[in-house]
CSV table of C-alpha atoms in Angstrom, one decimal:
chain,number,residue,atom,x,y,z
A,3,MET,CA,27.2,10.4,9.9
A,4,THR,CA,23.7,11.7,10.2
A,5,ALA,CA,21.0,9.0,10.0
A,6,VAL,CA,17.9,9.6,7.9
A,7,LEU,CA,14.8,7.4,7.8
A,8,LEU,CA,12.9,7.7,4.6
A,9,ILE,CA,9.2,6.5,4.5
A,10,GLU,CA,8.1,6.4,0.8
A,11,ASP,CA,6.0,3.8,-1.0
A,12,ASP,CA,7.1,4.6,-4.5
A,13,ASP,CA,10.0,2.2,-5.3
A,14,ARG,CA,11.7,4.4,-7.8
A,15,ILE,CA,11.5,7.5,-5.6
A,16,ARG,CA,12.5,5.7,-2.5
A,17,LEU,CA,15.6,4.1,-4.1
A,18,SER,CA,16.7,7.3,-6.0
A,19,LEU,CA,16.2,9.6,-3.0
A,20,ALA,CA,18.0,7.2,-0.6
A,21,MET,CA,21.0,7.0,-3.0
A,22,ALA,CA,21.0,10.8,-3.5
A,23,LEU,CA,21.0,11.4,0.3
A,24,GLU,CA,23.9,9.0,0.7
A,25,ASP,CA,25.8,10.9,-1.9
A,26,GLU,CA,25.2,14.0,0.2
A,27,GLY,CA,26.8,12.2,3.2
A,28,TYR,CA,23.8,10.8,5.0
A,29,SER,CA,23.2,7.3,6.2
A,30,ALA,CA,19.7,6.5,4.7
A,31,THR,CA,17.3,3.8,5.8
A,32,ALA,CA,14.4,3.5,3.4
A,33,VAL,CA,11.0,1.7,4.0
A,34,ALA,CA,7.8,1.5,2.1
A,35,THR,CA,5.1,1.8,4.8
A,36,ALA,CA,4.3,3.9,7.9
A,37,GLU,CA,4.2,0.7,10.0
A,38,GLU,CA,7.7,-0.3,8.9
A,39,GLY,CA,8.9,3.3,9.5
A,40,ILE,CA,7.6,3.5,13.0
A,41,ALA,CA,9.0,0.1,13.9
A,42,ALA,CA,12.4,1.1,12.4
A,43,GLN,CA,12.5,4.4,14.3
A,44,ARG,CA,11.7,2.7,17.6
A,45,ARG,CA,14.3,0.0,17.0
A,46,GLN,CA,17.1,2.3,15.9
A,47,PRO,CA,16.2,6.0,16.0
A,48,ALA,CA,17.3,8.1,13.1
A,49,ASP,CA,18.3,11.8,13.4
A,50,THR,CA,15.6,12.9,11.0
A,51,VAL,CA,12.6,11.3,9.4
A,52,LEU,CA,11.3,12.0,5.9
A,53,VAL,CA,7.6,11.0,5.4
A,54,ASP,CA,5.4,10.8,2.3
A,55,LEU,CA,1.7,11.5,2.9
A,56,MET,CA,0.2,9.0,0.4
A,57,LEU,CA,1.2,5.7,2.0
A,58,PRO,CA,-0.6,2.3,1.8
A,59,GLY,CA,-2.3,1.3,5.1
A,60,MET,CA,-1.6,3.9,7.7
A,61,ASP,CA,-1.3,7.3,6.0
A,62,GLY,CA,1.4,9.9,6.4
A,63,TYR,CA,-0.6,12.0,8.8
A,64,GLU,CA,-1.1,9.3,11.3
A,65,CYS,CA,2.5,8.2,10.9
A,66,ILE,CA,3.6,11.7,11.9
A,67,ARG,CA,1.3,11.7,14.9
A,68,GLN,CA,2.7,8.4,16.1
A,69,LEU,CA,6.3,9.4,15.6
A,70,ARG,CA,5.7,12.6,17.4
A,71,ARG,CA,4.1,10.8,20.4
A,72,ASP,CA,7.3,8.8,20.7
A,73,ASP,CA,9.9,11.7,20.6
A,74,ASP,CA,10.7,15.0,19.1
A,75,VAL,CA,12.8,13.8,16.2
A,76,PRO,CA,12.7,16.3,13.3
A,77,ILE,CA,10.1,15.3,10.7
A,78,VAL,CA,10.0,16.5,7.2
A,79,VAL,CA,7.1,15.8,4.8
A,80,VAL,CA,8.1,15.0,1.2
A,81,SER,CA,4.9,14.9,-0.8
A,82,ALA,CA,3.4,15.8,-4.2
A,83,ARG,CA,0.5,17.3,-2.5
A,84,ASP,CA,0.7,21.1,-2.6
A,85,ASP,CA,-2.7,22.1,-1.4
A,86,THR,CA,-2.9,24.4,1.6
A,87,HIS,CA,-5.1,22.0,3.5
A,88,ASP,CA,-2.6,19.1,3.1
A,89,ILE,CA,0.4,21.2,4.1
A,90,VAL,CA,-1.4,22.7,7.2
A,91,ALA,CA,-2.8,19.2,8.2
A,92,ALA,CA,0.7,17.7,8.0
A,93,LEU,CA,2.3,20.5,10.1
A,94,GLU,CA,-0.5,20.3,12.6
A,95,ALA,CA,0.0,16.6,12.9
A,96,GLY,CA,3.6,17.4,14.1
A,97,ALA,CA,5.8,17.8,11.1
A,98,ASP,CA,8.6,20.4,11.3
A,99,ASP,CA,8.9,21.2,7.6
A,100,TYR,CA,7.2,20.4,4.2
A,101,VAL,CA,8.9,19.8,0.9
A,102,ILE,CA,6.9,19.4,-2.4
A,103,LYS,CA,7.9,16.9,-5.0
A,104,PRO,CA,9.7,16.7,-7.3
A,105,VAL,CA,12.5,17.1,-4.8
A,106,ALA,CA,15.7,19.1,-5.4
A,107,VAL,CA,18.1,17.0,-3.4
A,108,LYS,CA,20.5,19.8,-2.7
A,109,GLU,CA,17.7,21.9,-1.3
A,110,LEU,CA,16.4,19.0,0.8
A,111,ALA,CA,19.9,18.3,2.1
A,112,ALA,CA,20.3,22.0,3.1
A,113,ARG,CA,17.0,21.9,5.0
A,114,LEU,CA,18.1,18.7,6.8
A,115,ARG,CA,21.4,20.3,7.8
A,116,ALA,CA,19.6,23.4,9.1
A,117,LEU,CA,17.2,21.2,11.2
A,118,ARG,CA,20.0,19.2,12.6
A,119,ARG,CA,22.1,22.2,13.5
A,120,ARG,CA,19.2,23.7,15.4
A,121,ALA,CA,18.3,20.5,17.1
A,122,ARG,CA,21.9,20.0,18.3
A,123,ALA,CA,22.1,23.6,19.4
A,124,THR,CA,19.0,23.1,21.5
A,125,ALA,CA,20.1,19.8,22.9
A,126,THR,CA,23.6,21.0,24.0
A,127,LEU,CA,22.8,24.3,25.6
A,128,PRO,CA,24.4,24.4,29.1
A,129,PRO,CA,22.1,24.4,32.1
A,130,GLN,CA,22.0,28.0,33.2
A,131,THR,CA,19.4,30.1,35.0
A,132,SER,CA,18.4,32.9,32.6
A,133,VAL,CA,14.7,33.2,32.3
A,134,LEU,CA,12.7,35.3,29.8
A,135,THR,CA,9.4,36.2,31.5
A,136,PHE,CA,6.2,37.3,29.8
A,137,GLY,CA,3.6,37.5,32.6
A,138,ASP,CA,2.9,33.9,33.7
A,139,LEU,CA,4.9,32.6,30.7
A,140,GLU,CA,8.6,31.7,31.3
A,141,VAL,CA,11.0,30.7,28.6
A,142,ARG,CA,14.4,29.3,29.7
A,143,PRO,CA,16.6,29.0,26.6
A,144,GLU,CA,19.6,27.4,28.2
A,145,ALA,CA,17.6,24.9,30.2
A,146,GLY,CA,15.3,24.0,27.3
A,147,GLU,CA,12.2,24.7,29.3
A,148,VAL,CA,8.9,26.5,28.8
A,149,ARG,CA,6.7,27.1,31.9
A,150,LEU,CA,3.2,28.5,32.1
A,151,ALA,CA,2.1,29.6,35.6
A,152,GLY,CA,4.9,27.4,36.9
A,153,ALA,CA,3.9,24.2,35.1
A,154,LEU,CA,6.2,22.7,32.5
A,155,VAL,CA,4.9,22.9,28.9
A,156,ALA,CA,5.8,20.2,26.5
A,157,VAL,CA,6.9,21.6,23.2
A,158,THR,CA,8.8,20.2,20.2
A,159,ARG,CA,12.3,21.4,19.4
A,160,THR,CA,11.0,23.5,16.5
A,161,GLU,CA,8.3,25.1,18.7
A,162,PHE,CA,10.9,25.8,21.3
A,163,ARG,CA,13.3,27.5,18.9
A,164,LEU,CA,10.5,29.6,17.5
A,165,LEU,CA,9.4,30.7,21.0
A,166,CYS,CA,13.0,31.4,21.9
A,167,GLU,CA,13.5,33.6,18.8
A,168,LEU,CA,10.4,35.6,19.7
A,169,ALA,CA,11.3,35.7,23.4
A,170,GLU,CA,14.8,37.0,22.8
A,171,HIS,CA,13.2,40.0,20.9
A,172,PRO,CA,10.5,41.0,23.4
A,173,GLY,CA,7.8,43.3,21.9
A,174,LEU,CA,9.6,43.3,18.5
A,175,VAL,CA,7.6,42.2,15.5
A,176,LEU,CA,9.4,39.5,13.5
A,177,SER,CA,8.1,38.8,10.0
A,178,ARG,CA,7.3,35.3,8.8
A,179,GLN,CA,10.2,35.5,6.4
A,180,GLN,CA,12.6,36.5,9.3
A,181,LEU,CA,11.3,33.6,11.3
A,182,LEU,CA,11.7,31.1,8.4
A,183,GLN,CA,15.3,32.2,8.1
A,184,ARG,CA,16.2,32.2,11.8
A,185,VAL,CA,14.3,29.1,12.9
A,186,TRP,CA,14.2,26.9,9.9
A,187,GLY,CA,17.3,28.2,8.0
A,188,HIS,CA,15.3,29.0,4.9
A,189,GLU,CA,16.1,32.0,2.8
A,190,PHE,CA,12.8,31.5,1.0
A,191,GLY,CA,10.0,29.2,1.7
A,192,ASP,CA,6.3,28.6,2.5
A,193,GLU,CA,5.3,31.0,5.2
A,194,ARG,CA,2.4,28.7,6.2
A,195,VAL,CA,5.0,26.7,8.1
A,196,VAL,CA,5.4,29.6,10.5
A,197,ASP,CA,1.7,30.2,10.9
A,198,VAL,CA,0.9,26.6,11.8
A,199,HIS,CA,3.7,26.4,14.3
A,200,VAL,CA,2.5,29.6,15.9
A,201,GLY,CA,-1.0,28.1,16.1
A,202,ARG,CA,0.4,25.0,17.8
A,203,LEU,CA,2.3,27.1,20.3
A,204,ARG,CA,-0.8,29.2,21.1
A,205,GLN,CA,-2.7,26.0,21.9
A,206,LYS,CA,0.0,25.3,24.5
A,207,ILE,CA,0.8,28.7,26.1
A,208,GLU,CA,-2.4,30.7,25.7
A,209,PRO,CA,-5.5,30.2,27.9
A,210,HIS,CA,-7.6,31.2,24.9
A,211,SER,CA,-5.7,30.4,21.7
A,212,GLY,CA,-8.3,32.2,19.6
A,213,ASN,CA,-7.7,35.4,21.6
A,214,PRO,CA,-3.9,35.3,22.3
A,215,ARG,CA,-2.4,37.4,25.0
A,216,HIS,CA,1.3,36.6,24.7
A,217,LEU,CA,2.0,35.5,21.1
A,218,VAL,CA,0.1,38.0,19.1
A,219,THR,CA,-0.2,38.7,15.4
A,220,VAL,CA,0.6,42.2,14.0
A,221,ARG,CA,-1.5,42.2,10.9
A,222,GLY,CA,0.5,42.6,7.7
A,223,LEU,CA,3.8,42.5,9.6
A,224,GLY,CA,4.3,39.3,11.6
A,225,TYR,CA,4.4,38.1,15.2
A,226,LYS,CA,5.6,39.3,18.5
A,227,LEU,CA,5.8,38.0,22.1
A,228,GLN,CA,4.6,40.3,24.9
A,229,PRO,CA,3.7,40.0,28.6
């Protein structure tokens, strides 16, 4: 049974969402503060973490950053905040996805399943030797590695899946909607999720992220990976 950690300070939402997730077949642990959530995740790691942004004490952004420093567990923000700044800030802090309240539990469960499928696929790839090379950038899908000028680059699972999707289609422009579907499993969704993850990747694989050489934008169309 997939374990989900829910960090939500509103008692009614926390209880109802935890019960709804259990009805969907998840094992849900629910806590009211970021501090409790971080401690619970360190004590007994969940497969996925759901985080509200408006929490007492430590806010959701710092909670995400601390969780991300510990490991690459999939993190989904569940928040009433729908402003672009809030969404981008949460994704830049390290969240993998963003769901706006009120939550449709069926949709949330579908997103969680998609995240877990992709996380398992990444974790269980056999160690082989295929290397996708783009100048000094190397992507090793089966080994789960990214190297820049020979040095190992630390990326999250979602960043790795996004880079692999682009690397497996060298020079081909993939639209934001295509990447949402292939990487996140969303038929429809907020394309800002893609943009923020691309920005985070550029900071890690580009010498000058503001003037990218490998992961480039094709205006009006999408993104492509090139040598």
